[in-house]
Every structure is written in C-alpha cells, then in structure tokens.
Amino acid sequence: MIEMQDIWKTYPNGTHALKGVSVKIDRNEFVYLVGPSGAGKSTFMKLIYREEVPTKGQISVNGFNIGKLKPRKIPYVRRNIGVIFQDFRLLPKLTAYENVAFALEVIEAPKKVIKKRTLEVLELVGLKNKANRDPSQLSGGEQQRVAIARAIVNNPSVIIADEPTGNLDPETSWGIMQLLDEINFRGTTIVMATHNRDIVNTMRKRVIAIEHGNIVRDQLRGDYGYEF
Amino acid sequence: MNFNTLLRHIREGAKNVFRNGWMSVASITSIVVSLFILGVFLLLVLNVNSFADDADSQVQISTYLGSNVDKAMREKVQAEIGAMEEVSKVTLIPKAEGLKDFKEKLGEEGKDLLEGYDETTNPIPDTLKVEVVEPTTVPYVASKIKALNEKYPDQPIYKVNYGQGTTEKLFKITRAVRNIGFAFVAGLGLMAMFLISNTIRVTILARRREIGIMKLVGATNMFIRWPFFVEGALIGFVGSAVTVGALFFGYSQLVESVKADITLAFHLIPVSEIGFQLAVLIVGLGLLIGIWGSTMSIRKFLKV
C-alpha cells in the first residue's frame, strides 16, 4: 500500500528532514506518527501525498512510484488520498455542503452522484442538518468533521491526517477519533501524526516514532512513549 | 470536460466576480479607464485620419495653358489628361472665370490692383483643374502633364502648379499624426494589460490557499484555471461594455455639437460609420486583456 525504501529528503535550505527511512504500511492499517516537532513527521506525510518529492529513495503509494510521477498525473493520484489538517483548510466562502461536494466536482462526478454522496458522508460525520452553514458558523470540531467528510467523499484508500485534533478540546477530539476509527474500520488506511498522548495510549494502534529524520520505534499497539 | 463541468466553471467564475467584490470593481474600473483613454485616442486618430484624407483629396493640379492655345487644342489636352488612369476629374476654368475668382480672392484691398483688366486684357490663362484618385501620385501626374509639351510643337502647357512642397508637407504631417497616435494607443493597451494582470494577481494572492486546497483534493491545473479564465473574461467584458457605452454617449454628443456649429471647417465621423468596428475592437481588447491578465497571474501559483 505505502512503501518507502531508504528515503532521504533534504530541503533546499540544507535541512535534512528524513535520513534513510524505510517503512511499509499495509492496507487497512491505522498508524500513529509520533515524535517531537521538526523530527520529520510532516515531511513523511507530504511525501505520501506528493507535496514533496524525495531527494533519494523510492516511495510507492497504491502501486504508483510517487517520486517519479509526472506532474500531470499528480491530481489523479491525490484523488485516492484524503488529507486532513490541524487547521481544517476548508474553503471559507463555501458552505459545508459545497466544501464536501467540491472534491467530487473536481473529479467531474455526475450531478446526481455528487448530491447523493455528499449528503451520505455529511450524515456519516453527523452534520447533515448543518450542511448549509459556512465554516465560520461551525465549531472547530464541526469544521474538522467537514474536512473529514471532504477527505473521504472520494472513497480514498488512504487518509493522511496531520494533527487532526491539534486545535480541538479533549472531548471533541474523542469524537473525531471515533469517526476516524470508524472510517478505518470500513477499510481505509489511516496515517495520523499526533502529539496527543492520551489518544495514542488509549486507542492502541501501530506507532511509528520519528526523531531527527529517522524511525526510532515501530511498534504494533504501541504507546506514545514520550514523558513530557 | 463534460457539459456540467463547463457550466460549473462558468458559474464559479461568475460567482467569483461577486465574491471578490471590491477587487472586481477595481479590475473593471482599471479596464474602463484604460480602454476609455484608448478609445478616445482611437477616435482622435480616426478623425485626424479622415480629416487628412479630406485634405489629401483637395490637392489639385492647376494646369495653366498658354495664351496661344485655341479651343481645339485645349479640348485635345483636356481629353488627354482625362485619359490618364491616375486622374479622376479634369475641369476647365475659362480665363474669364479665373479672373473673377482671382478678384474675389483678393477682395477689397486688391480691387485697385486688378483695375483696368477686362475680358480682352485678361492676363489670367485658361486653367485645367486636375484631380487625381490617389493624392500621393500628384507629383508624378504633374510631370506627366508637363511632358505633353514634348508631344505638341506649340507647347500648350504654360505652367503646372500643385503646391509643390505643400503637398509633401501635408503627407508628412498626416503620417506623423497617424504614427504617434498608433504608438500612443499601443502603449496605453500595454499599460491596461499590466494594470489588469496586477489587479487579478492580487485577487489570486488572496486565493492562494483556495488554490492549494483545490490541488490537494486532486483538481487538475486546467480545472483550477477555468473559473479564473471565465472571471477574467467576464471582468474584461463588463469593463469594455461600460467603456463602449460611455464612448458612444460622449462621442455622439460631441458629433451633434460640432454639427450644430457651422463655423467649424471640419466634420466628425458619424457614430454609425465607426461604431460597430469600435465596439468590436474595444470589447475584443477587453476580453483579451481580462483573459490574458488572469491566465498570466495564475500561472506561477499552479506550479508544484
């Protein structure tokens, strides 16, 4: 599903973000990415959705050699990867419904399909009754649910989540985690970077710890491991 | 791209015009201002051109015949000049009429000067006024007329006069006015493009995030570009339509007031004669500028 072989990433300013990372994530896995800020977690994920290209090494997602992908093909690979961020990244001038429908308009789905599928996922994330609100009229947790709905509306095989609960209070965070767990249960691989020890220690999954650009720990049903 | 997607792009582009509110107003205003100045200059150039053409067509060749020329000879020469392909019209001004014209031209002050000259002592020769099809051929035709003297032994042509020098000067001025006018219009066009691309660049800067999100959910570059393309075209169209309206209104007012003032020696080209071409040109330019501006400014945001 996702496979990295000796991945190096050096940014133009000389920062060595990743130094020879090799990892294999199978279909339907749920992986926590932990480690201090600046350890390379974000780079790790950016490589998966082809925001960045590795300086060295091979990375394949869904069988595509992502590093060698022609720019023209990038959009088509991204349609199979849902991305969720700490700051939600919704289009502020579109309603919740339009934000979700947007991901389907992009792939030129028929109108009927767009409507049916959008309402379906909004119901799944529990926001069907707030479909016509603007993001500014929604709480943080609700906005993140819209973002999740947008990420899954295309039925992607992978979801990349960069600190999805980073801006939310603990209670709301649990709601989001339950949602992600359910999505994972339905067959979507999830890679999630987090600093939330409670979540990692309670909802036990595979834990990959990155420090100074290297994987220092890779543990099934692992714990957060950092004491601070 | 299917039909629904095309409709979506048009809808989105139109929505964007409204969503961007004041930025759109600013873009449209800058298009209106530049195109309006451009339109004023175009009208000026067109009118100077038509005025110069009028002046050109007034250039005549005065062919003075010798006093020894009789009626048969005169008609022969007149026919021969009339047969030249560059010549459009030959009119005979008999010596009596010539004297009358001359007297009129001199007016009161010159009355004494021509005192004593009458039909029999008239010093003015018979004159053939020659008009040509293409004003630039005047010097050539004049020399051709002069050459008639070689054909006839009694040298019927006394003198050929076409305001040597004056004609050439007039052509020079006309050409200069045209060139300066066109250079000005071209410069203003470029300035308008720059203004619009800058304005749209600002709106795109504001939408950098939006474009980033579009790319993240798998939008192709073409998909992202289309609404901006539509938006640019719409802004260009609205701007140029307003410009055409303003130009038409102002210009027709001007034409009317010039027409009413009979002391003015020139007339303006009526709206009906140039209106269509002007409208097509300005709307076309507006669309071009709008589309060009939006395409250029979005380009660098599509990389990565």
Coordinates of C-alpha atoms in Angstrom, one line a residue, chain A residues 49-51 72 74-76 78-79 81 83 85 87-94 98-99 102-103 105-111 150 154, chain B residues 1-9 11-12 15-16 19-20 206-207 209-221 223-224 304:
Chain A
Y49 CA 0.5 12.9 -1.0
R50 CA 3.3 14.1 -3.3
E51 CA 3.5 17.6 -1.9
R72 CA 0.3 15.9 -15.0
I74 CA -0.4 14.1 -9.6
P75 CA -4.0 15.2 -9.4
Y76 CA -5.2 11.6 -10.2
R78 CA -4.3 12.6 -5.0
R79 CA -7.9 11.6 -5.6
I81 CA -5.6 10.0 -0.9
V83 CA -5.8 14.7 3.6
F85 CA -5.1 19.1 8.7
D87 CA -6.3 23.9 10.7
F88 CA -9.1 22.2 8.7
R89 CA -8.3 24.0 5.5
L90 CA -11.9 24.5 4.4
L91 CA -12.8 27.0 1.6
P92 CA -14.2 29.8 3.8
K93 CA -16.6 31.1 1.2
L94 CA -18.3 27.8 0.6
E98 CA -20.2 22.9 -1.0
N99 CA -16.9 22.1 0.6
F102 CA -16.1 20.3 -4.2
A103 CA -14.0 17.2 -4.0
E105 CA -16.9 18.3 -8.7
V106 CA -13.1 18.1 -9.2
I107 CA -13.3 14.6 -10.4
E108 CA -16.3 15.5 -12.6
A109 CA -18.8 13.2 -11.0
P110 CA -22.3 13.4 -12.3
K111 CA -24.6 15.8 -10.5
R150 CA -14.3 16.0 2.2
N154 CA -14.0 10.1 -2.9
Chain B
M1 CA -14.6 18.1 -19.8
N2 CA -18.3 17.4 -19.7
F3 CA -21.1 19.9 -20.1
N4 CA -21.9 20.0 -16.4
T5 CA -18.3 20.8 -15.6
L6 CA -18.2 23.6 -18.1
L7 CA -21.4 25.1 -16.5
R8 CA -19.7 24.8 -13.1
H9 CA -16.7 26.7 -14.3
R11 CA -21.0 29.6 -12.6
E12 CA -17.9 29.6 -10.4
K15 CA -19.6 33.8 -8.5
N16 CA -16.0 34.8 -8.0
R19 CA -17.3 37.1 -4.1
N20 CA -14.3 39.3 -4.7
A206 CA -5.8 36.3 -1.7
R207 CA -6.9 32.9 -3.1
R209 CA -5.0 29.0 0.0
E210 CA -8.0 28.2 -2.1
I211 CA -5.9 27.0 -5.0
G212 CA -3.8 24.9 -2.6
I213 CA -6.9 23.2 -1.3
M214 CA -8.1 22.6 -4.8
K215 CA -4.8 20.9 -5.7
L216 CA -5.0 18.8 -2.5
V217 CA -8.3 17.3 -3.4
G218 CA -7.0 16.4 -6.8
A219 CA -8.0 19.2 -9.1
T220 CA -6.1 19.3 -12.4
N221 CA -4.4 22.6 -13.4
F223 CA -9.8 22.6 -13.7
I224 CA -8.4 25.3 -11.4
V304 CA 4.3 22.2 -7.7

